[in-house]
Amino acid sequence: MEKIHVYIKNMVCRRCIYTVTEVFQENGVFPLKVELGVVTLAQPLLSDQFHNIQARLEHYGFEVIDDKRMRIVEQIRVGVIELVHHAEEQEKVNLSDYLQQKCHREYSFLSKLFTEMQGISIEKYYIHQKIERVKELLFYDELSVGEIADKLHYSSVAHLSGQFKSVTGLSPTQFKRMKGHTLRPLDEV
């Protein structure tokens, strides 16, 4: 039995997995598995089911991806987000090695495709994701800058601070003192 995969853009967290699962189940479809960016089904969707599911997903800000190149780009995006937001759960890994393993393709191909389709390099996207994660951790004010640097596998506090300032124009301490700063949704980074 061949499994069917439905690729979905903008799934970035566990709540996204829950929401997408609910949308499929509301339409009488019970996925075998739902992961960030992909839903695995035992059989193809009926045309009506597909259109209903697609409309509901779009209502929640998701998008069904049917272009092969966009599916690969979404795999890269999801991989980067997983790597950044679950950094404390794993040892420090090389970004290119991680993405090659996750996407089953050479990094040079992934890098070229991502830059072509997104207009930004994977490395810059990765840095922007890390900085958003730093902002989130600073926003909740539970960890020191040093603890954040350790958690996100920065080589030093100075490295984190320099990267943070180059992206935001502020030091982490200045950002922390600011009132009214907001966090961006991960799919908009």
PDB file of C-alpha atoms in Angstrom:
ATOM      1  CA  MET A   1       0.000   0.000   0.000  1.00  0.00           C
ATOM      2  CA  GLU A   2       1.514   3.310  -1.096  1.00  0.00           C
ATOM      3  CA  LYS A   3       1.127   6.179   1.343  1.00  0.00           C
ATOM      4  CA  ILE A   4      -0.062   9.573   0.156  1.00  0.00           C
ATOM      5  CA  HIS A   5       1.698  12.722   1.338  1.00  0.00           C
ATOM      6  CA  VAL A   6       0.041  16.133   1.483  1.00  0.00           C
ATOM      7  CA  TYR A   7       2.578  18.922   1.926  1.00  0.00           C
ATOM      8  CA  ILE A   8       1.468  21.954   3.909  1.00  0.00           C
ATOM      9  CA  LYS A   9       3.211  25.312   4.166  1.00  0.00           C
ATOM     10  CA  ASN A  10       3.449  27.377   7.373  1.00  0.00           C
ATOM     11  CA  MET A  11       3.317  24.528   9.887  1.00  0.00           C
ATOM     12  CA  VAL A  12       5.847  25.647  12.495  1.00  0.00           C
ATOM     13  CA  CYS A  13       4.817  24.233  15.872  1.00  0.00           C
ATOM     14  CA  ARG A  14       2.927  21.536  17.762  1.00  0.00           C
ATOM     15  CA  ARG A  15      -0.248  23.644  17.729  1.00  0.00           C
ATOM     16  CA  CYS A  16      -0.033  23.676  13.942  1.00  0.00           C
ATOM     17  CA  ILE A  17       0.105  19.876  13.932  1.00  0.00           C
ATOM     18  CA  TYR A  18      -2.951  19.764  16.194  1.00  0.00           C
ATOM     19  CA  THR A  19      -4.891  22.262  14.042  1.00  0.00           C
ATOM     20  CA  VAL A  20      -4.074  20.497  10.770  1.00  0.00           C
ATOM     21  CA  THR A  21      -5.036  17.132  12.279  1.00  0.00           C
ATOM     22  CA  GLU A  22      -8.368  18.609  13.393  1.00  0.00           C
ATOM     23  CA  VAL A  23      -9.054  20.018   9.911  1.00  0.00           C
ATOM     24  CA  PHE A  24      -8.498  16.621   8.301  1.00  0.00           C
ATOM     25  CA  GLN A  25     -10.586  14.812  10.922  1.00  0.00           C
ATOM     26  CA  GLU A  26     -13.455  17.337  10.583  1.00  0.00           C
ATOM     27  CA  ASN A  27     -13.597  16.245   6.947  1.00  0.00           C
ATOM     28  CA  GLY A  28     -13.688  12.523   7.732  1.00  0.00           C
ATOM     29  CA  VAL A  29     -10.019  11.921   6.978  1.00  0.00           C
ATOM     30  CA  PHE A  30      -7.870  10.307   9.659  1.00  0.00           C
ATOM     31  CA  PRO A  31      -4.176  10.760   8.829  1.00  0.00           C
ATOM     32  CA  LEU A  32      -1.668   8.022   9.552  1.00  0.00           C
ATOM     33  CA  LYS A  33       0.781  10.698  10.669  1.00  0.00           C
ATOM     34  CA  VAL A  34       0.965  14.499  10.892  1.00  0.00           C
ATOM     35  CA  GLU A  35       4.373  16.172  11.122  1.00  0.00           C
ATOM     36  CA  LEU A  36       5.560  19.704  10.513  1.00  0.00           C
ATOM     37  CA  GLY A  37       4.961  20.303   6.812  1.00  0.00           C
ATOM     38  CA  VAL A  38       3.520  16.926   5.834  1.00  0.00           C
ATOM     39  CA  VAL A  39       0.397  14.840   6.394  1.00  0.00           C
ATOM     40  CA  THR A  40       0.599  11.125   5.591  1.00  0.00           C
ATOM     41  CA  LEU A  41      -2.591   9.405   4.440  1.00  0.00           C
ATOM     42  CA  ALA A  42      -3.466   5.800   3.680  1.00  0.00           C
ATOM     43  CA  GLN A  43      -5.433   6.728   0.573  1.00  0.00           C
ATOM     44  CA  PRO A  44      -5.902   9.706  -1.744  1.00  0.00           C
ATOM     45  CA  LEU A  45      -8.386  12.414  -0.858  1.00  0.00           C
ATOM     46  CA  LEU A  46     -11.633  12.680  -2.773  1.00  0.00           C
ATOM     47  CA  SER A  47     -11.929  15.902  -4.772  1.00  0.00           C
ATOM     48  CA  ASP A  48     -14.572  17.384  -2.422  1.00  0.00           C
ATOM     49  CA  GLN A  49     -12.545  16.432   0.640  1.00  0.00           C
ATOM     50  CA  PHE A  50      -9.413  18.018  -0.828  1.00  0.00           C
ATOM     51  CA  HIS A  51     -11.163  21.306  -1.638  1.00  0.00           C
ATOM     52  CA  ASN A  52     -12.868  21.481   1.795  1.00  0.00           C
ATOM     53  CA  ILE A  53      -9.610  20.701   3.602  1.00  0.00           C
ATOM     54  CA  GLN A  54      -7.686  23.170   1.461  1.00  0.00           C
ATOM     55  CA  ALA A  55     -10.210  25.953   2.224  1.00  0.00           C
ATOM     56  CA  ARG A  56     -10.124  25.255   5.990  1.00  0.00           C
ATOM     57  CA  LEU A  57      -6.329  25.123   6.020  1.00  0.00           C
ATOM     58  CA  GLU A  58      -6.157  28.475   4.214  1.00  0.00           C
ATOM     59  CA  HIS A  59      -8.572  29.889   6.816  1.00  0.00           C
ATOM     60  CA  TYR A  60      -5.956  29.060   9.471  1.00  0.00           C
ATOM     61  CA  GLY A  61      -3.054  30.464   7.429  1.00  0.00           C
ATOM     62  CA  PHE A  62      -1.771  27.191   5.987  1.00  0.00           C
ATOM     63  CA  GLU A  63      -1.318  26.374   2.318  1.00  0.00           C
ATOM     64  CA  VAL A  64      -1.258  23.062   0.443  1.00  0.00           C
ATOM     65  CA  ILE A  65       1.942  22.836  -1.624  1.00  0.00           C
ATOM     66  CA  ASP A  66       1.776  20.969  -4.894  1.00  0.00           C
ATOM     67  CA  ASP A  67       4.999  22.207  -6.492  1.00  0.00           C
ATOM     68  CA  LYS A  68       7.955  19.864  -5.893  1.00  0.00           C
ATOM     69  CA  ARG A  69      10.472  22.706  -5.546  1.00  0.00           C
ATOM     70  CA  MET A  70       8.279  24.509  -2.998  1.00  0.00           C
ATOM     71  CA  ARG A  71       7.944  21.258  -1.015  1.00  0.00           C
ATOM     72  CA  ILE A  72      11.729  21.075  -0.748  1.00  0.00           C
ATOM     73  CA  VAL A  73      11.912  24.746   0.318  1.00  0.00           C
ATOM     74  CA  GLU A  74       9.274  24.063   2.968  1.00  0.00           C
ATOM     75  CA  GLN A  75      11.283  21.053   4.191  1.00  0.00           C
ATOM     76  CA  ILE A  76      14.276  23.360   4.572  1.00  0.00           C
ATOM     77  CA  ARG A  77      12.222  25.995   6.432  1.00  0.00           C
ATOM     78  CA  VAL A  78      10.770  23.379   8.786  1.00  0.00           C
ATOM     79  CA  GLY A  79      14.227  21.879   9.337  1.00  0.00           C
ATOM     80  CA  VAL A  80      15.707  25.244  10.272  1.00  0.00           C
ATOM     81  CA  ILE A  81      12.820  26.012  12.632  1.00  0.00           C
ATOM     82  CA  GLU A  82      13.136  22.596  14.305  1.00  0.00           C
ATOM     83  CA  LEU A  83      16.883  23.044  14.659  1.00  0.00           C
ATOM     84  CA  VAL A  84      16.557  26.515  16.210  1.00  0.00           C
ATOM     85  CA  HIS A  85      13.558  25.940  18.434  1.00  0.00           C
ATOM     86  CA  HIS A  86      14.625  22.549  19.723  1.00  0.00           C
ATOM     87  CA  ALA A  87      18.351  23.302  19.980  1.00  0.00           C
ATOM     88  CA  GLU A  88      18.455  22.472  23.672  1.00  0.00           C
ATOM     89  CA  GLU A  89      17.177  18.952  22.935  1.00  0.00           C
ATOM     90  CA  GLN A  90      20.129  18.069  20.719  1.00  0.00           C
ATOM     91  CA  GLU A  91      23.851  18.445  20.494  1.00  0.00           C
ATOM     92  CA  LYS A  92      25.290  21.251  18.410  1.00  0.00           C
ATOM     93  CA  VAL A  93      25.092  20.177  14.781  1.00  0.00           C
ATOM     94  CA  ASN A  94      26.278  21.692  11.545  1.00  0.00           C
ATOM     95  CA  LEU A  95      23.392  23.348   9.658  1.00  0.00           C
ATOM     96  CA  SER A  96      24.385  21.955   6.253  1.00  0.00           C
ATOM     97  CA  ASP A  97      24.790  18.401   7.589  1.00  0.00           C
ATOM     98  CA  TYR A  98      21.455  18.610   9.402  1.00  0.00           C
ATOM     99  CA  LEU A  99      19.585  19.804   6.294  1.00  0.00           C
ATOM    100  CA  GLN A 100      21.278  17.262   4.008  1.00  0.00           C
ATOM    101  CA  GLN A 101      20.155  14.493   6.335  1.00  0.00           C
ATOM    102  CA  LYS A 102      16.637  15.897   6.749  1.00  0.00           C
ATOM    103  CA  CYS A 103      16.026  16.617   3.061  1.00  0.00           C
ATOM    104  CA  HIS A 104      18.064  13.736   1.564  1.00  0.00           C
ATOM    105  CA  ARG A 105      19.742  16.076  -0.908  1.00  0.00           C
ATOM    106  CA  GLU A 106      23.147  17.726  -1.316  1.00  0.00           C
ATOM    107  CA  TYR A 107      23.439  20.984   0.588  1.00  0.00           C
ATOM    108  CA  SER A 108      24.664  22.885  -2.478  1.00  0.00           C
ATOM    109  CA  PHE A 109      21.406  21.999  -4.272  1.00  0.00           C
ATOM    110  CA  LEU A 110      19.320  22.959  -1.232  1.00  0.00           C
ATOM    111  CA  SER A 111      21.171  26.245  -0.789  1.00  0.00           C
ATOM    112  CA  LYS A 112      20.807  27.255  -4.432  1.00  0.00           C
ATOM    113  CA  LEU A 113      17.099  26.313  -4.554  1.00  0.00           C
ATOM    114  CA  PHE A 114      16.269  28.076  -1.275  1.00  0.00           C
ATOM    115  CA  THR A 115      18.038  31.277  -2.308  1.00  0.00           C
ATOM    116  CA  GLU A 116      16.380  31.215  -5.725  1.00  0.00           C
ATOM    117  CA  MET A 117      12.872  30.602  -4.336  1.00  0.00           C
ATOM    118  CA  GLN A 118      13.044  32.723  -1.143  1.00  0.00           C
ATOM    119  CA  GLY A 119      15.453  35.498  -2.084  1.00  0.00           C
ATOM    120  CA  ILE A 120      17.559  34.878   1.037  1.00  0.00           C
ATOM    121  CA  SER A 121      20.290  32.339   1.786  1.00  0.00           C
ATOM    122  CA  ILE A 122      19.643  29.441   4.144  1.00  0.00           C
ATOM    123  CA  GLU A 123      22.323  30.803   6.453  1.00  0.00           C
ATOM    124  CA  LYS A 124      20.648  34.226   6.716  1.00  0.00           C
ATOM    125  CA  TYR A 125      17.257  32.581   7.241  1.00  0.00           C
ATOM    126  CA  TYR A 126      18.816  30.455  10.005  1.00  0.00           C
ATOM    127  CA  ILE A 127      20.297  33.556  11.675  1.00  0.00           C
ATOM    128  CA  HIS A 128      16.950  35.372  11.502  1.00  0.00           C
ATOM    129  CA  GLN A 129      15.223  32.374  13.098  1.00  0.00           C
ATOM    130  CA  LYS A 130      17.846  32.262  15.850  1.00  0.00           C
ATOM    131  CA  ILE A 131      17.443  35.979  16.533  1.00  0.00           C
ATOM    132  CA  GLU A 132      13.644  35.594  16.764  1.00  0.00           C
ATOM    133  CA  ARG A 133      14.212  32.784  19.260  1.00  0.00           C
ATOM    134  CA  VAL A 134      16.589  35.013  21.252  1.00  0.00           C
ATOM    135  CA  LYS A 135      13.948  37.774  21.225  1.00  0.00           C
ATOM    136  CA  GLU A 136      11.358  35.317  22.509  1.00  0.00           C
ATOM    137  CA  LEU A 137      13.611  34.164  25.330  1.00  0.00           C
ATOM    138  CA  LEU A 138      14.499  37.775  26.222  1.00  0.00           C
ATOM    139  CA  PHE A 139      10.815  38.736  26.094  1.00  0.00           C
ATOM    140  CA  TYR A 140       9.897  36.129  28.724  1.00  0.00           C
ATOM    141  CA  ASP A 141      12.856  37.257  30.875  1.00  0.00           C
ATOM    142  CA  GLU A 142      13.492  33.828  32.389  1.00  0.00           C
ATOM    143  CA  LEU A 143      17.084  33.347  31.201  1.00  0.00           C
ATOM    144  CA  SER A 144      20.181  35.514  31.196  1.00  0.00           C
ATOM    145  CA  VAL A 145      21.873  36.339  27.896  1.00  0.00           C
ATOM    146  CA  GLY A 146      24.605  33.842  28.807  1.00  0.00           C
ATOM    147  CA  GLU A 147      22.052  31.080  29.397  1.00  0.00           C
ATOM    148  CA  ILE A 148      20.362  31.919  26.089  1.00  0.00           C
ATOM    149  CA  ALA A 149      23.742  31.739  24.315  1.00  0.00           C
ATOM    150  CA  ASP A 150      24.323  28.275  25.805  1.00  0.00           C
ATOM    151  CA  LYS A 151      20.807  27.093  25.009  1.00  0.00           C
ATOM    152  CA  LEU A 152      21.111  28.101  21.345  1.00  0.00           C
ATOM    153  CA  HIS A 153      24.694  26.803  20.980  1.00  0.00           C
ATOM    154  CA  TYR A 154      26.368  30.165  20.429  1.00  0.00           C
ATOM    155  CA  SER A 155      30.129  30.011  20.914  1.00  0.00           C
ATOM    156  CA  SER A 156      29.957  32.976  23.306  1.00  0.00           C
ATOM    157  CA  VAL A 157      27.752  35.755  24.629  1.00  0.00           C
ATOM    158  CA  ALA A 158      29.762  38.180  22.478  1.00  0.00           C
ATOM    159  CA  HIS A 159      28.905  36.168  19.352  1.00  0.00           C
ATOM    160  CA  LEU A 160      25.188  36.177  20.232  1.00  0.00           C
ATOM    161  CA  SER A 161      25.270  39.893  21.042  1.00  0.00           C
ATOM    162  CA  GLY A 162      27.104  40.785  17.840  1.00  0.00           C
ATOM    163  CA  GLN A 163      24.724  38.774  15.683  1.00  0.00           C
ATOM    164  CA  PHE A 164      21.699  40.160  17.527  1.00  0.00           C
ATOM    165  CA  LYS A 165      22.900  43.757  17.057  1.00  0.00           C
ATOM    166  CA  SER A 166      23.667  43.234  13.359  1.00  0.00           C
ATOM    167  CA  VAL A 167      20.107  41.979  12.736  1.00  0.00           C
ATOM    168  CA  THR A 168      18.074  44.208  15.082  1.00  0.00           C
ATOM    169  CA  GLY A 169      20.291  47.267  15.552  1.00  0.00           C
ATOM    170  CA  LEU A 170      20.068  46.769  19.321  1.00  0.00           C
ATOM    171  CA  SER A 171      22.056  44.863  21.884  1.00  0.00           C
ATOM    172  CA  PRO A 172      20.136  42.112  23.726  1.00  0.00           C
ATOM    173  CA  THR A 173      20.167  44.296  26.857  1.00  0.00           C
ATOM    174  CA  GLN A 174      18.716  47.285  24.971  1.00  0.00           C
ATOM    175  CA  PHE A 175      16.044  45.046  23.469  1.00  0.00           C
ATOM    176  CA  LYS A 176      15.174  43.661  26.897  1.00  0.00           C
ATOM    177  CA  ARG A 177      14.712  47.173  28.317  1.00  0.00           C
ATOM    178  CA  MET A 178      12.430  48.294  25.493  1.00  0.00           C
ATOM    179  CA  LYS A 179       8.712  48.373  26.153  1.00  0.00           C
ATOM    180  CA  GLY A 180       6.169  47.361  23.562  1.00  0.00           C
ATOM    181  CA  HIS A 181       8.308  45.057  21.466  1.00  0.00           C
ATOM    182  CA  THR A 182       6.403  42.274  19.776  1.00  0.00           C
ATOM    183  CA  LEU A 183       7.362  38.847  18.546  1.00  0.00           C
ATOM    184  CA  ARG A 184       6.878  37.806  14.937  1.00  0.00           C
ATOM    185  CA  PRO A 185       5.146  34.575  13.964  1.00  0.00           C
ATOM    186  CA  LEU A 186       7.765  32.046  12.803  1.00  0.00           C
ATOM    187  CA  ASP A 187       6.221  31.700   9.365  1.00  0.00           C
ATOM    188  CA  GLU A 188       6.789  35.447   8.826  1.00  0.00           C
ATOM    189  CA  VAL A 189      10.483  35.451   9.739  1.00  0.00           C
TER     190      VAL A 189
END
